[in-house]
Short mmCIF file of C-alpha atoms in Angstrom, two decimals:
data_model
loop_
_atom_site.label_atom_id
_atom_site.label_comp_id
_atom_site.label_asym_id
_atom_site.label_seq_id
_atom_site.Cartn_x
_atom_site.Cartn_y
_atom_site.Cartn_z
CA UNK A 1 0.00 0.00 0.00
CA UNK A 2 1.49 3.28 -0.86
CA UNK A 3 1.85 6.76 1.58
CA UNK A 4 -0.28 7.91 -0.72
CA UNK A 5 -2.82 5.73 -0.14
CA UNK A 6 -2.82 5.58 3.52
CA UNK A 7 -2.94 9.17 3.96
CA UNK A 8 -6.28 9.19 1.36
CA UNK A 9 -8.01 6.34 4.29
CA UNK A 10 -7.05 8.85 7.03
CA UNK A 11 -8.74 12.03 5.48
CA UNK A 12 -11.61 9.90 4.13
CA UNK A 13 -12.19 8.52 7.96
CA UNK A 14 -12.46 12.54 8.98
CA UNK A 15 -14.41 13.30 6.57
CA UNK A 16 -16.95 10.11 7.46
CA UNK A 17 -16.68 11.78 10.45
CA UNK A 18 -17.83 15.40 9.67
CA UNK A 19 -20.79 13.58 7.90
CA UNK A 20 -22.06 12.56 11.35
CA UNK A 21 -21.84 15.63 13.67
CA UNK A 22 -24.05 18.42 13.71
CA UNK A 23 -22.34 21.73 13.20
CA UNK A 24 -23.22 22.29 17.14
CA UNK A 25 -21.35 19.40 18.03
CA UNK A 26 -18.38 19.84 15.84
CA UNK A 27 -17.40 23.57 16.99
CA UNK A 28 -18.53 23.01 20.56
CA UNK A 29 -15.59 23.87 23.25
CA UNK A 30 -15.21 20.73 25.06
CA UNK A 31 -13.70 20.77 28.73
CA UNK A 32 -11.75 17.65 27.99
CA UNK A 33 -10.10 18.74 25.00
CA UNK A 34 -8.66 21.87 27.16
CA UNK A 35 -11.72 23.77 25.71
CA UNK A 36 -11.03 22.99 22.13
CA UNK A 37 -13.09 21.55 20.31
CA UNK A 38 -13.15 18.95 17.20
CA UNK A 39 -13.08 21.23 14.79
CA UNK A 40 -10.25 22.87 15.91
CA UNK A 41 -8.45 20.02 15.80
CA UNK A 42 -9.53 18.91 12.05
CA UNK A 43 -8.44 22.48 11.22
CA UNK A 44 -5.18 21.56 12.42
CA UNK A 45 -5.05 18.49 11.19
CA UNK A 46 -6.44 19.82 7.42
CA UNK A 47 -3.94 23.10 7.66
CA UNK A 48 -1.11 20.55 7.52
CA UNK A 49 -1.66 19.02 4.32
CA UNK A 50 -2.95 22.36 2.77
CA UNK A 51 0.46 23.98 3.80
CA UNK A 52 2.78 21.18 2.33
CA UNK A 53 0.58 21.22 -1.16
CA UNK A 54 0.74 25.15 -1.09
CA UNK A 55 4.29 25.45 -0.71
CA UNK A 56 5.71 22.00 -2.58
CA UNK A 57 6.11 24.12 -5.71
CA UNK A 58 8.79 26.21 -4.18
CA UNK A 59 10.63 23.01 -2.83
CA UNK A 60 10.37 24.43 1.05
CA UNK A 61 7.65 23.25 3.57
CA UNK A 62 7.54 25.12 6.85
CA UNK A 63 4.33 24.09 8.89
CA UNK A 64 4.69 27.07 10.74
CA UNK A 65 3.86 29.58 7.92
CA UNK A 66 0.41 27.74 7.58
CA UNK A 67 -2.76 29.72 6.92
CA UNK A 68 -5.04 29.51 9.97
CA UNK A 69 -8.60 29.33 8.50
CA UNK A 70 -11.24 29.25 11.31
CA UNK A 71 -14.18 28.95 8.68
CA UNK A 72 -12.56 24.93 8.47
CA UNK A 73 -13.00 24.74 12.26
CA UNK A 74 -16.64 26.23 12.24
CA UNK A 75 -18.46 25.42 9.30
CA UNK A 76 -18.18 21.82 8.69
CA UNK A 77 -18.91 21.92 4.98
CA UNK A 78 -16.21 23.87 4.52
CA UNK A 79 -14.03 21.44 6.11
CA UNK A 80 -15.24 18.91 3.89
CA UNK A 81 -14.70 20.64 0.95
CA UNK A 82 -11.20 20.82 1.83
CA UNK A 83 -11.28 17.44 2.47
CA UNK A 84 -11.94 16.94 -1.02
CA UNK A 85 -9.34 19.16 -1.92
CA UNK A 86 -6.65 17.50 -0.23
CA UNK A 87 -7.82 14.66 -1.79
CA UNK A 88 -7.69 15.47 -5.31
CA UNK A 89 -4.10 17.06 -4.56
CA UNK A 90 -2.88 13.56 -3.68
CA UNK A 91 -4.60 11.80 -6.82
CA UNK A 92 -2.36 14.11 -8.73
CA UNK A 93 0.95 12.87 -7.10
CA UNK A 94 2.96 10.55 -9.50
CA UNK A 95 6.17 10.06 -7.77
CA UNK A 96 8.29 11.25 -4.43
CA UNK A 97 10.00 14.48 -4.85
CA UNK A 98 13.27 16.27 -2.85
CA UNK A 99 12.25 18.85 -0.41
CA UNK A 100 13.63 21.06 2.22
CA UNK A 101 12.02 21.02 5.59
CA UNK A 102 12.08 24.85 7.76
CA UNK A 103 11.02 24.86 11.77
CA UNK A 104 11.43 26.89 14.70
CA UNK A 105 11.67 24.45 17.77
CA UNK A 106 12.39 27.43 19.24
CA UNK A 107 9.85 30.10 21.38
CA UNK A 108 12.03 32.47 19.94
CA UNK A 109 11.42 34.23 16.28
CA UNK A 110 14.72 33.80 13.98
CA UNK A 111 15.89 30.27 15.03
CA UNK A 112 14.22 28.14 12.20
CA UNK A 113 16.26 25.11 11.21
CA UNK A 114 16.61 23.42 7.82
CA UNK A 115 16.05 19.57 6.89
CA UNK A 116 16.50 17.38 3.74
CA UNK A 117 13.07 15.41 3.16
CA UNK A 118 10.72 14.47 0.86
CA UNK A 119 6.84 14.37 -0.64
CA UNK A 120 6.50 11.36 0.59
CA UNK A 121 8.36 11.67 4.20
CA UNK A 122 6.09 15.07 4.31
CA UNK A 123 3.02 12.79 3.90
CA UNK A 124 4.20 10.08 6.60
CA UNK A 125 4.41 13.18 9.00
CA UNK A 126 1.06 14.33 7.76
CA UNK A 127 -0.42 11.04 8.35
CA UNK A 128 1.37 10.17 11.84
CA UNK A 129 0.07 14.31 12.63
CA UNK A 130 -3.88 13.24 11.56
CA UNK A 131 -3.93 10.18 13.58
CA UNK A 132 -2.67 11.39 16.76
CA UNK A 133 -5.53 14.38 16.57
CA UNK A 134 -7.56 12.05 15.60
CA UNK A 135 -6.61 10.35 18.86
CA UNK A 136 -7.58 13.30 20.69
CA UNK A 137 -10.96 13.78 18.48
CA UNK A 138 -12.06 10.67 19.75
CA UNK A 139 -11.87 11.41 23.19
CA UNK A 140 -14.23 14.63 22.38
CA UNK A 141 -16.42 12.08 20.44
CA UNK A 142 -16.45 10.15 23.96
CA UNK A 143 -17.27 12.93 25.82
CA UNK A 144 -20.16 13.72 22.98
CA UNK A 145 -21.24 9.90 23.83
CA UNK A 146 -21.26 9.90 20.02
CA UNK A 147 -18.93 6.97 19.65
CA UNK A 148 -21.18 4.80 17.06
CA UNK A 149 -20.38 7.49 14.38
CA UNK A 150 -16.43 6.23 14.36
CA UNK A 151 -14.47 3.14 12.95
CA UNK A 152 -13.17 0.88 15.44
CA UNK A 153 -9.81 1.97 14.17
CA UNK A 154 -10.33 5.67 14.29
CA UNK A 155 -7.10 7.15 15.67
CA UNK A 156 -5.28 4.15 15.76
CA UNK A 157 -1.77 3.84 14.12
CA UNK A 158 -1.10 0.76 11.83
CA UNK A 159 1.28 -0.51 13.93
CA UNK A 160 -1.44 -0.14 17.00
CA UNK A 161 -3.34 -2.23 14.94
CA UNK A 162 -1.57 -4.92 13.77
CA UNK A 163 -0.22 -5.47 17.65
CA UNK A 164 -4.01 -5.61 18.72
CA UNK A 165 -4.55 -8.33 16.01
CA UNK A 166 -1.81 -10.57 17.52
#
């Protein structure tokens, strides 16, 4: 199974997901998730992807730079669409390509590091990103008592998976 693949299950489980809330439910502030709420963290989740495809044609990623767009944390149709977005961007991926990573690990402005890395090492951080706030968006699910509207494997990683099979 290719990255590319993978990464198309993960954004097709969220958006499953967004299907099944009610725009109440998916913008409420939940105590549990520190007063975010789900959307916030499918923003964050969607704002990854849509920063590496908006900035792969200059060869530099730098998740820091993202866009914030709080319409994808409030309006779930939105979110959705950009969903489908994403989606289509990764259909039109044909092979791996050589890319540059920039981050500040730093609280401090001017300290940004550089990385060698790649399309496809950008979308196995992308992917490892979604499913650990997908982790957390199924504890605000729990909280919701809305748990019927997710896969069993819904923020699960692969290898979480295959361990609970043996």
């Amino acid at each position: 199974m290719k990255i590319i693949d993978i990464n198309k299950e993960s954004l097709l489980e969220i958006k499953l997901l967004l299907s099944t809330l009610s725009d109440e439910d998916y913008a409420r502030s939940l105590d549990i998730l520190s007063n975010a709420s789900i959307g916030q963290h499918v923003r964050h989740i969607l704002e990854f992807y849509s920063s590496l495809f908006k900035q792969l044609a200059f060869g530099v990623v730098c998740y820091d730079d993202r866009a914030r767009d709080f319409k994808i944390e409030n309006d779930r149709t939105f979110a959705q669409s950009v969903v489908n977005s994403i989606l289509d961007q990764l259909e039109l991926i044909k092979e791996d390509k050589s890319l540059v990573l920039k981050a500040n690990y730093s609280k401090e402005e001017g300290n940004a590091l550089l990385f060698e890395s790649s399309l496809f090492r950008e979308l196995a951080y992308n992917l490892e990103h979604a499913i650990h706030h997908q982790a957390i968006i199924k504890i605000g699910i729990t909280e919701l008592e809305m748990e019927y509207s997710l896969g069993d494997e819904f923020g699960l990683a692969p290898s979480t998976i295959r361990f609970q099979k043996n």
